[in-house]
mmCIF file of C-alpha atoms in Angstrom:
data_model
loop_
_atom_site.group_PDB
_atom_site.id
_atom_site.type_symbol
_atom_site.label_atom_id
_atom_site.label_comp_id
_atom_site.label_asym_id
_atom_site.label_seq_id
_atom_site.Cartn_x
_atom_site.Cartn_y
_atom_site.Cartn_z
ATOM 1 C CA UNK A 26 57.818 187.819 152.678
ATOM 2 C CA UNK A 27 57.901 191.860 152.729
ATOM 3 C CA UNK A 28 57.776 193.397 149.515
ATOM 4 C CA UNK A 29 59.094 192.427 146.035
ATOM 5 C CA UNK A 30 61.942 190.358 145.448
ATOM 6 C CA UNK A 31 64.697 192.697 143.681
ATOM 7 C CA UNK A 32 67.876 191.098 141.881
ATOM 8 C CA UNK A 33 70.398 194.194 142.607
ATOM 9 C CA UNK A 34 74.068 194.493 142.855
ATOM 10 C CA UNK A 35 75.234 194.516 146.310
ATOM 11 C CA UNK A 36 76.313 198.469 146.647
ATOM 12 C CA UNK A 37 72.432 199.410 145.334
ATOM 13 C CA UNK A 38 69.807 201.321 147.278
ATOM 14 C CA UNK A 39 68.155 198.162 148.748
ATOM 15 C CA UNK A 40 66.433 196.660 152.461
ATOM 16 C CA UNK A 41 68.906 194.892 154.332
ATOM 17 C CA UNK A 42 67.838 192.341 157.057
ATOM 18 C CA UNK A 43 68.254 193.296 160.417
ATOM 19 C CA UNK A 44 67.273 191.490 163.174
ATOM 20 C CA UNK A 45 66.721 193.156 166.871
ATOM 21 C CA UNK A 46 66.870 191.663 169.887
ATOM 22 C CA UNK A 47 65.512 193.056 173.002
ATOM 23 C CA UNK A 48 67.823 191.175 174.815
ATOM 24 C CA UNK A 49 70.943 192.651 173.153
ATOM 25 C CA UNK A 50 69.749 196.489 173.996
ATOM 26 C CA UNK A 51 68.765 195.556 177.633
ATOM 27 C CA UNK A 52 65.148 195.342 177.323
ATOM 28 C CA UNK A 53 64.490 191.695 177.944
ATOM 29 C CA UNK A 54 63.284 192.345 181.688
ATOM 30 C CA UNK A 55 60.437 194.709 180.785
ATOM 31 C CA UNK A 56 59.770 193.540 177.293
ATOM 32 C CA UNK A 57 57.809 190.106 177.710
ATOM 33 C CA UNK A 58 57.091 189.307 173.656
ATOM 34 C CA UNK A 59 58.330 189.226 170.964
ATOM 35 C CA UNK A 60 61.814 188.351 172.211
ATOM 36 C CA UNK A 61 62.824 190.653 168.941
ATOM 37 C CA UNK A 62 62.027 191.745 165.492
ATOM 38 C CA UNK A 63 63.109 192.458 161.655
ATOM 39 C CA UNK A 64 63.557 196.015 161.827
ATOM 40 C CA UNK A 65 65.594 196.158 158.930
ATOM 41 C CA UNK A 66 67.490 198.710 156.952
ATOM 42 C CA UNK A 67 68.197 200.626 153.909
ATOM 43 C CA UNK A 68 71.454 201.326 152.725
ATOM 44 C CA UNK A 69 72.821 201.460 149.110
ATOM 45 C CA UNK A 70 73.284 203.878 146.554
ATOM 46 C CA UNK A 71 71.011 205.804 144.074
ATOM 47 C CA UNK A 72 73.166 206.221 141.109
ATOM 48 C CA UNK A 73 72.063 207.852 137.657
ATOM 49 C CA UNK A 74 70.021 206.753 135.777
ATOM 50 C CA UNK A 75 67.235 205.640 138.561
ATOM 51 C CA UNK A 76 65.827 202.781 137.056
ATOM 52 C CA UNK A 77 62.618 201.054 138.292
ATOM 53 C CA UNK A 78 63.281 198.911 140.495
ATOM 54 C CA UNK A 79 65.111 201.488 142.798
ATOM 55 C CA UNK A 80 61.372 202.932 143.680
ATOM 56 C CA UNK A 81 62.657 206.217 142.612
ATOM 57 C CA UNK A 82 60.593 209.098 143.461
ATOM 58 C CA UNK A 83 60.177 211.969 141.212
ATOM 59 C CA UNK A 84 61.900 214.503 143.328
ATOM 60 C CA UNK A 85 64.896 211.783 143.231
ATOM 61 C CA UNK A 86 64.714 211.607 139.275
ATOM 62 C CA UNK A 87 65.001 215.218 139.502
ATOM 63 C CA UNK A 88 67.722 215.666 142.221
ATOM 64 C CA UNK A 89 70.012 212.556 140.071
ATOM 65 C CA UNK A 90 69.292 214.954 136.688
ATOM 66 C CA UNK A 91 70.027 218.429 138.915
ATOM 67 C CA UNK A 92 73.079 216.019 140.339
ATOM 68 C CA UNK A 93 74.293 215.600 136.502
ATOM 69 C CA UNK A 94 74.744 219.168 135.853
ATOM 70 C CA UNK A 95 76.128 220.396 139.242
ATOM 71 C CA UNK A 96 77.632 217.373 140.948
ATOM 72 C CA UNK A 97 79.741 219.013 143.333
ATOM 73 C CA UNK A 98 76.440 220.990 144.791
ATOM 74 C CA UNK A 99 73.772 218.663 144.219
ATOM 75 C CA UNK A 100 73.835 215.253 146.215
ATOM 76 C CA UNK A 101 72.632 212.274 144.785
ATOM 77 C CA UNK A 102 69.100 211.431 145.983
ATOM 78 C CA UNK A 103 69.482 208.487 149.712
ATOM 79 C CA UNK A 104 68.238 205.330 149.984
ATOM 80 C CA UNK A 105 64.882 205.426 152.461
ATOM 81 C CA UNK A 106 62.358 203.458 153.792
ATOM 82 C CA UNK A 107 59.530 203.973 151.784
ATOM 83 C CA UNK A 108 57.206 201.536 153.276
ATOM 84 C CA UNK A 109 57.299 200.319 156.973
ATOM 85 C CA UNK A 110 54.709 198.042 158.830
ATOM 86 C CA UNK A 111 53.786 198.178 162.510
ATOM 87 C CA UNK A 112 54.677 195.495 164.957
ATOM 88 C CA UNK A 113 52.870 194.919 168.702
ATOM 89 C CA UNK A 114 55.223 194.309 171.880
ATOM 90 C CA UNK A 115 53.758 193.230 174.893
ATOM 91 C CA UNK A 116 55.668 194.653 178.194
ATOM 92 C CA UNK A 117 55.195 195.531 181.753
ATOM 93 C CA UNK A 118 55.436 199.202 182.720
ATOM 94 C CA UNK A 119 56.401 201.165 185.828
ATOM 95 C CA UNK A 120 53.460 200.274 187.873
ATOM 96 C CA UNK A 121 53.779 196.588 187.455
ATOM 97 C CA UNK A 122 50.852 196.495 184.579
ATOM 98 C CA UNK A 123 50.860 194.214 181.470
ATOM 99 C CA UNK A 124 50.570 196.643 178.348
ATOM 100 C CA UNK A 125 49.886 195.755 174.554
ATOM 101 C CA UNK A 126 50.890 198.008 172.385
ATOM 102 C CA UNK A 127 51.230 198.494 168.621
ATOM 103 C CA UNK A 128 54.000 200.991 167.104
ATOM 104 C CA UNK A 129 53.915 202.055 163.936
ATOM 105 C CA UNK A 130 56.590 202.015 161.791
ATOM 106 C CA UNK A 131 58.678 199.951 163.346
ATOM 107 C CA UNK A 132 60.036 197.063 160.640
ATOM 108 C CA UNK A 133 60.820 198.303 157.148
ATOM 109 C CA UNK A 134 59.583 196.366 154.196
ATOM 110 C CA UNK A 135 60.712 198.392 151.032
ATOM 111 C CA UNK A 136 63.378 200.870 150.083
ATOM 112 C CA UNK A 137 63.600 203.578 147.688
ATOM 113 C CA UNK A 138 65.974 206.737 146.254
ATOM 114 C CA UNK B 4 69.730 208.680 174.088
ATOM 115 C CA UNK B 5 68.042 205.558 175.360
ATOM 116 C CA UNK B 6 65.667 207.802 177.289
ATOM 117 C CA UNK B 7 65.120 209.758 174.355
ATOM 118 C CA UNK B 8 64.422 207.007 172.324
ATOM 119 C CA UNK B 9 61.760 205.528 175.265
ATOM 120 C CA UNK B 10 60.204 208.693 175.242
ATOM 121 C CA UNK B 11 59.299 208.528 171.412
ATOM 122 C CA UNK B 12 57.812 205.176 172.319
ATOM 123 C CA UNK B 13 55.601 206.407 174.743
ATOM 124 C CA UNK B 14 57.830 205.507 178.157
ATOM 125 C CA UNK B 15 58.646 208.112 180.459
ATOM 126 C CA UNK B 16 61.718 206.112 181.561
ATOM 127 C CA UNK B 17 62.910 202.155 180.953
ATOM 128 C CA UNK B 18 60.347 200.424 183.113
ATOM 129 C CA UNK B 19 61.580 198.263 186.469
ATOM 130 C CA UNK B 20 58.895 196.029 187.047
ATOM 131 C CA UNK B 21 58.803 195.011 190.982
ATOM 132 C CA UNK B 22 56.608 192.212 191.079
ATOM 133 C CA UNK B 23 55.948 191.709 187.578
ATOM 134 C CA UNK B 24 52.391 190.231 187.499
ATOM 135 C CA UNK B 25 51.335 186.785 185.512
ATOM 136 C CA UNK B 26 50.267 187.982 181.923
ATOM 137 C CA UNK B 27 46.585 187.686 181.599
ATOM 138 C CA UNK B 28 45.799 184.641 178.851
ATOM 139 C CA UNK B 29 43.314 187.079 176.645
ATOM 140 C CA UNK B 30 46.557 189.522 176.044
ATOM 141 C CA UNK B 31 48.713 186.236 174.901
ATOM 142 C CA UNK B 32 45.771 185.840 172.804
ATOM 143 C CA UNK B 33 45.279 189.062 171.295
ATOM 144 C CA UNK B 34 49.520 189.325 171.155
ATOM 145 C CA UNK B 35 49.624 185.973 169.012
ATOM 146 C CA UNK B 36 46.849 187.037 166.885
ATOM 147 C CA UNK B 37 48.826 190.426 165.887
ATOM 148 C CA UNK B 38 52.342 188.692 165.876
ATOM 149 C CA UNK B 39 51.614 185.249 165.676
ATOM 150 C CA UNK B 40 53.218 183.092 162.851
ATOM 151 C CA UNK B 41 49.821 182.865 160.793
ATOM 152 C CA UNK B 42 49.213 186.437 161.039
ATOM 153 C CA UNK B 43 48.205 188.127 157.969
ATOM 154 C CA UNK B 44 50.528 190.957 159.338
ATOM 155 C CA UNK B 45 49.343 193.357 156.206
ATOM 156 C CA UNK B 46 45.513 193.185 156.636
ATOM 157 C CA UNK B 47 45.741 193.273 160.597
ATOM 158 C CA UNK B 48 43.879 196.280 161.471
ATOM 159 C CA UNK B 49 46.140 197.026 165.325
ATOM 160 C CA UNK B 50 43.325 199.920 165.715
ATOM 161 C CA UNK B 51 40.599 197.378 166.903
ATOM 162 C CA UNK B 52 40.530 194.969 169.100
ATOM 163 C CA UNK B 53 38.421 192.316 167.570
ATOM 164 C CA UNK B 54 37.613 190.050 170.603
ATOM 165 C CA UNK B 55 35.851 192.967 172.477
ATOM 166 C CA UNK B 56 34.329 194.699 169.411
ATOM 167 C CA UNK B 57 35.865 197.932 170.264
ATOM 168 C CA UNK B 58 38.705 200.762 168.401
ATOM 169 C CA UNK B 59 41.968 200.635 170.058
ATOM 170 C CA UNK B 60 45.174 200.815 170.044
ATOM 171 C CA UNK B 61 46.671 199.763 173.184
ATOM 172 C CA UNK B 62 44.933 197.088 175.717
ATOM 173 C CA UNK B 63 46.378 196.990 179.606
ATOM 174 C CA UNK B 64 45.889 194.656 182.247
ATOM 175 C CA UNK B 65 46.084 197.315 185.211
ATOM 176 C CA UNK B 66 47.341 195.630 188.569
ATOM 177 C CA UNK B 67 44.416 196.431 191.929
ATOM 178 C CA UNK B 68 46.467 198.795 194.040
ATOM 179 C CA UNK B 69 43.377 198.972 196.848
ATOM 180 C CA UNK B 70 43.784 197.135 200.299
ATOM 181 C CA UNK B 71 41.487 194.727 202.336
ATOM 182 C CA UNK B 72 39.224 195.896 204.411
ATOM 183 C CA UNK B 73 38.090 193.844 207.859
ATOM 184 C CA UNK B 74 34.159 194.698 207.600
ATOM 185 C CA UNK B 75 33.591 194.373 211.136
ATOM 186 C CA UNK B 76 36.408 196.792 212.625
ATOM 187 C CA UNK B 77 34.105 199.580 212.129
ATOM 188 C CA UNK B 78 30.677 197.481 212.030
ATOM 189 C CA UNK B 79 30.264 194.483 214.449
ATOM 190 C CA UNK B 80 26.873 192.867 213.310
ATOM 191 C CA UNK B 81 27.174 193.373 209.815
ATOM 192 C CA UNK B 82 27.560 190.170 207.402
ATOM 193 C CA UNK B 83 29.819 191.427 204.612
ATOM 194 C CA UNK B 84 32.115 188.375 204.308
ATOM 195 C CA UNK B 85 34.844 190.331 202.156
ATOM 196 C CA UNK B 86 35.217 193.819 201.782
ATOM 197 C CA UNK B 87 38.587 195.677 199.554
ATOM 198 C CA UNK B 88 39.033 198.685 198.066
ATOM 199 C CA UNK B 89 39.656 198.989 195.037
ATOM 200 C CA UNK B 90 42.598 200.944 193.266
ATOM 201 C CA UNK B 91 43.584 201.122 189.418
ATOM 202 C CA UNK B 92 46.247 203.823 188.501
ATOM 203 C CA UNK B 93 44.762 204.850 185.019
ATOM 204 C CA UNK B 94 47.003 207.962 185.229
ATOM 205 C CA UNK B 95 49.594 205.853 183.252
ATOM 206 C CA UNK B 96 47.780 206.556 180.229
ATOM 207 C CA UNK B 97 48.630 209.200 178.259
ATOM 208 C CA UNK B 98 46.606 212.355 177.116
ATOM 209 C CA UNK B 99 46.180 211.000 173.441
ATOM 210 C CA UNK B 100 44.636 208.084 174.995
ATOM 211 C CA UNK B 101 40.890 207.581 175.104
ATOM 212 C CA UNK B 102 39.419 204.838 176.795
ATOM 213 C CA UNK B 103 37.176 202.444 174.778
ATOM 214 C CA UNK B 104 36.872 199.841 176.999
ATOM 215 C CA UNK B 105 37.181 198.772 180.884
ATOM 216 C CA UNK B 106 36.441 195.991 182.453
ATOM 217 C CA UNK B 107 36.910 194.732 185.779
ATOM 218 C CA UNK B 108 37.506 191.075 186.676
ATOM 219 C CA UNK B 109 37.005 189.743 189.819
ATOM 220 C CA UNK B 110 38.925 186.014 190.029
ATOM 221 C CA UNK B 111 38.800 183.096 192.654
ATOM 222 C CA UNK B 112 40.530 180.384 193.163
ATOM 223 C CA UNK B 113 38.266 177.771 192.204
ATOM 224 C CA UNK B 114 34.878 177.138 191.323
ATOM 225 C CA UNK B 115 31.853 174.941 192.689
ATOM 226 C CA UNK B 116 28.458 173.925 190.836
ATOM 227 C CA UNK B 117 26.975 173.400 194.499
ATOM 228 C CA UNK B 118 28.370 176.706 196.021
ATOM 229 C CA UNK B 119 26.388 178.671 198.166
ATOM 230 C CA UNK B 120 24.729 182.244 196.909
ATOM 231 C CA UNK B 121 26.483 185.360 197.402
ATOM 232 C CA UNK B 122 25.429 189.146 197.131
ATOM 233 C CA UNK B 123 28.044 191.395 195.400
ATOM 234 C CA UNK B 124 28.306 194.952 195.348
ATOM 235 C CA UNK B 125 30.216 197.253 193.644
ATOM 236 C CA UNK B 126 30.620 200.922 194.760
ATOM 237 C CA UNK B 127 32.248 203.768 193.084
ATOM 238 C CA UNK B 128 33.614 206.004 195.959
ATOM 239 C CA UNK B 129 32.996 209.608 195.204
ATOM 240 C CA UNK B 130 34.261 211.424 198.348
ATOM 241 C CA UNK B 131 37.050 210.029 200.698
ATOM 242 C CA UNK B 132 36.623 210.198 204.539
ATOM 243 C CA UNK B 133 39.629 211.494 207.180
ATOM 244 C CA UNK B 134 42.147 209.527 208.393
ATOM 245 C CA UNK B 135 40.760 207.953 211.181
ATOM 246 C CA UNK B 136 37.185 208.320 210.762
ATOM 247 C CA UNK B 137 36.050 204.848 208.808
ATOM 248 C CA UNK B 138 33.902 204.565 206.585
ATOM 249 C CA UNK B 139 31.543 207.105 208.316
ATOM 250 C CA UNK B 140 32.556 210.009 206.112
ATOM 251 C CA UNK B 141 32.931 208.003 202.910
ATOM 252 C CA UNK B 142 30.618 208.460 200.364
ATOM 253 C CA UNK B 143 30.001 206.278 198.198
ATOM 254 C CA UNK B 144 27.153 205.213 195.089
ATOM 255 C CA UNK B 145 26.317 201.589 193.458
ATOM 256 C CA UNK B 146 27.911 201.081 190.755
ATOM 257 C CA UNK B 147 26.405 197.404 190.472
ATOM 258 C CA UNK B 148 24.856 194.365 192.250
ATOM 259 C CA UNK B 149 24.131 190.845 191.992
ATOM 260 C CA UNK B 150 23.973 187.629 192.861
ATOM 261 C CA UNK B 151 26.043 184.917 192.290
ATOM 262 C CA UNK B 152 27.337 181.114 192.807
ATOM 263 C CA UNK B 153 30.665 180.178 191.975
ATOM 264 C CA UNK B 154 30.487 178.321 189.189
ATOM 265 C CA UNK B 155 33.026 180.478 186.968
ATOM 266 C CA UNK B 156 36.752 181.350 188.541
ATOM 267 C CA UNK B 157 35.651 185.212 187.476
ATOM 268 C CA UNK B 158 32.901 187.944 187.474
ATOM 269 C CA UNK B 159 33.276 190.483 185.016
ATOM 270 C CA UNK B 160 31.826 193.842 185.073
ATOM 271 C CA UNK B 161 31.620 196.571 182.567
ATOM 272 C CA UNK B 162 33.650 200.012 183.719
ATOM 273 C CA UNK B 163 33.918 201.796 180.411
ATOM 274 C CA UNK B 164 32.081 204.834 181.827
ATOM 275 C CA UNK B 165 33.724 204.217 185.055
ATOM 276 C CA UNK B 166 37.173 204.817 183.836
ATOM 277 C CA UNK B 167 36.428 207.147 181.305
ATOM 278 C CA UNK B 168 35.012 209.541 183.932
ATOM 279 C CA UNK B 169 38.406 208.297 185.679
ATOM 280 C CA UNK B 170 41.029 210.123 183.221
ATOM 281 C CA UNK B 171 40.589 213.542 185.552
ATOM 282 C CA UNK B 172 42.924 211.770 188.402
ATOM 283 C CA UNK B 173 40.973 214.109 190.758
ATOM 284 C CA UNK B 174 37.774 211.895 190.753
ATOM 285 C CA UNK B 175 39.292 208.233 190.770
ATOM 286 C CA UNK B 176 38.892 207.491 194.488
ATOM 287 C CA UNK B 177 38.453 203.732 193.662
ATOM 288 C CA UNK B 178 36.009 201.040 194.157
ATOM 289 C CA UNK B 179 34.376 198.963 196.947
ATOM 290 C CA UNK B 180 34.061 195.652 196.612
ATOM 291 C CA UNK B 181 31.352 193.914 199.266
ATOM 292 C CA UNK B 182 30.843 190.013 199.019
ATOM 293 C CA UNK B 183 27.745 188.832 201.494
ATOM 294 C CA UNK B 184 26.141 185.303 201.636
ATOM 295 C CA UNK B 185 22.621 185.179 200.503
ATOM 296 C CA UNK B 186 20.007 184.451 203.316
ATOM 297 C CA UNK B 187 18.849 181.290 201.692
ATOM 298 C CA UNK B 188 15.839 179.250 203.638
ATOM 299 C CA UNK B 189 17.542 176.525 204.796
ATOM 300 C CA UNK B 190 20.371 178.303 206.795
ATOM 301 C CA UNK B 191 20.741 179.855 209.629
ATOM 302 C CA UNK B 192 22.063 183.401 210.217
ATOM 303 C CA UNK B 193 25.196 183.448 212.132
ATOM 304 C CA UNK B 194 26.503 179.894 211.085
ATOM 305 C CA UNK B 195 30.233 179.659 210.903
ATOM 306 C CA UNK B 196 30.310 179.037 207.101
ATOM 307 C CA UNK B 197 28.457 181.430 205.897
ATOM 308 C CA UNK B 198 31.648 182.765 203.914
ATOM 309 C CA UNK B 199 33.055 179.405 202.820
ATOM 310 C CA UNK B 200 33.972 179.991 199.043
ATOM 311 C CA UNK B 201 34.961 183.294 199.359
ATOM 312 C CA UNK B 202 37.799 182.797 201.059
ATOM 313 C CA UNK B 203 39.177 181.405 197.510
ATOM 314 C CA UNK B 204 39.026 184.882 196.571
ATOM 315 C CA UNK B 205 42.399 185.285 194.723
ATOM 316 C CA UNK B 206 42.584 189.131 192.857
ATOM 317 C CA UNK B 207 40.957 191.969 190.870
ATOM 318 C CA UNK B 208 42.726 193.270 187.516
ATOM 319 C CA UNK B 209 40.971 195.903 185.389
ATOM 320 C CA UNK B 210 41.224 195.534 181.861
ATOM 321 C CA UNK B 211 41.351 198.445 179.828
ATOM 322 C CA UNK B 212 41.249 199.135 175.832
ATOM 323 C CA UNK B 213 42.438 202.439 175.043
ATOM 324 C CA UNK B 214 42.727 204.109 171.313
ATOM 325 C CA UNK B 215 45.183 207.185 170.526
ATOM 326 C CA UNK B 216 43.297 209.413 168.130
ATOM 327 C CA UNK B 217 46.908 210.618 166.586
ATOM 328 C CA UNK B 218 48.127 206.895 165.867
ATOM 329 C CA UNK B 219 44.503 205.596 164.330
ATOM 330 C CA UNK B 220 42.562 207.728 162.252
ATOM 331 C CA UNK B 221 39.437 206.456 161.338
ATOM 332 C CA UNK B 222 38.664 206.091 157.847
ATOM 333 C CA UNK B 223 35.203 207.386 156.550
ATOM 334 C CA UNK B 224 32.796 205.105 155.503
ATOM 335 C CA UNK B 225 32.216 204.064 152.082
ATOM 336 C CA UNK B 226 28.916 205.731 150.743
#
């Protein structure tokens, strides 16, 4: 439901799914809800030309042109997050108290270059 | 690393509950209306807490740390039918934190529509007596009193000032909690029952709505 839904090829800057669970990192004693999350990913590459739907900054159409001229000392722009979303967990702390508590920035809904 | 990463959420170290208490039903609510399936996770404003009209960021059900108190060890005649201190460890919080909202429940076990009055006061202490020397050194100011019947399992009393005041650890001393029958015209001082109902008296939890002024800025209002 995050985002736009983009037809790329596989090896393209792009979100990948990735689901956490608390349970799998050790957490589940503490951490009463949600039992885990989509945090998601972004892997892929930025190639040249940047087109569109890679949510190309300028400084990345800049970096892929500087990147055409020198490409042994200029990188190729990364694939980011560009747009994350907050999630709330519900957990006891030290002192035996019930918290609620939203983090920002926790799942990732859209990638760029 | 994993205490690294703890510490960037806001957790001095991974947390080992002890006696992990039951998770009040209003934080299920406000939990399922943030994560629930039907949320409208985009629009969800996690910087107020709708249900209590108030900004925040974070909401805690803090756990009574305070002990019970037998009234009459250090006054014989006097009526009081429960007596506790009260304790809530707000120095969990952190210094971003600002508290928006506190309130204090006060639960029993069950309720009756024919129960018997009951006088309840709240004090704030503001000095602690010596080891040893009671309540006589103890000082002590209303915070709040009323009367009551038991026809709801809980009280609830406002504390936002309370445990604002209560973020310098140096002046939380805690609360006193008195419970005393009303003399109604009918009974009798001295009969046996005059506490029956209270003894259903089953915990206090402080509830506490905090916002962190470098996670939610406040946008300005439209003109």
């Amino acid at each position: 439901s995050h985002g736009r839904l983009k037809f790329l090829p596989s090896n393209m800057c792009k979100r990948r799914r990735l689901y956490v669970e608390f349970g799998d990192v050790g957490w589940q004693k503490w951490v009463i809800a949600p039992r885990g999350y989509f945090a998601n990913y972004c892997q892929g590459e930025c190639p040249y030309p940047l087109t569109d739907v890679l949510n190309g900054s300028n400084h990345a159409i800049l970096q892929t042109l500087a990147h055409s001229f020198e490409p042994n000392d200029v990188p190729l722009p990364c694939c980011i997050p560009i747009k994350m979303s907050p999630i709330s967990v519900l957990f006891y702390d030290n002192g035996d108290n019930v918290v609620l508590k939203h983090y920002e920035n926790m799942s990732v809904d859209e990638c760029g270059c | 690393r994993e205490i690294m990463l703890l510490r960037n959420l806001g957790l001095p170290s991974r947390p080992k509950p002890v006696s992990p208490p039951h998770v009040p039903s209003i934080l299920w609510k406000l939990f399922n209306q943030r994560m629930g399936p039907s949320t409208a996770k985009k629009n969800a404003n996690l910087c107020f807490v709708e249900d209590f009209n108030v900004p925040g960021s974070t909401v805690r059900a803090i756990s009574d740390q305070g002990r019970f108190v037998n009234p009459h060890s250090t006054n014989p005649t006097t009526t009081v039918c429960l007596e506790k201190r009260l304790f809530f460890n707000i120095s969990i919080m952190e210094k971003e934190e600002r508290v928006t909202m506190g309130r204090l429940e006060v639960r029993f076990g069950q309720n009756t529509y024919y129960g018997r009055l009951f006088d309840l006061r709240l004090y704030r202490i503001t000095q602690l007596s010596l080891k040893g020397m009671g309540n006589q050194k103890m000082s002590r100011k209303l915070l709040t009193a009323q009367t009551f019947r038991l026809l709801h399992k809980s009280l609830y009393f406002n504390l936002t000032e309370t445990c604002q005041s209560w973020q310098d650890p140096r002046k939380n001393l805690g609360l006193t909690l008195e419970i005393s029958p009303r003399k109604e015209g009918s009974l009798l001082a001295g009969q046996l029952d005059e506490c029956q109902g209270i003894q259903t008296f089953l915990y206090t939890s402080l509830l506490a709505v905090t916002l962190d002024s470098a996670q939610c800025t406040m946008s300005r209002a439209k003109r």
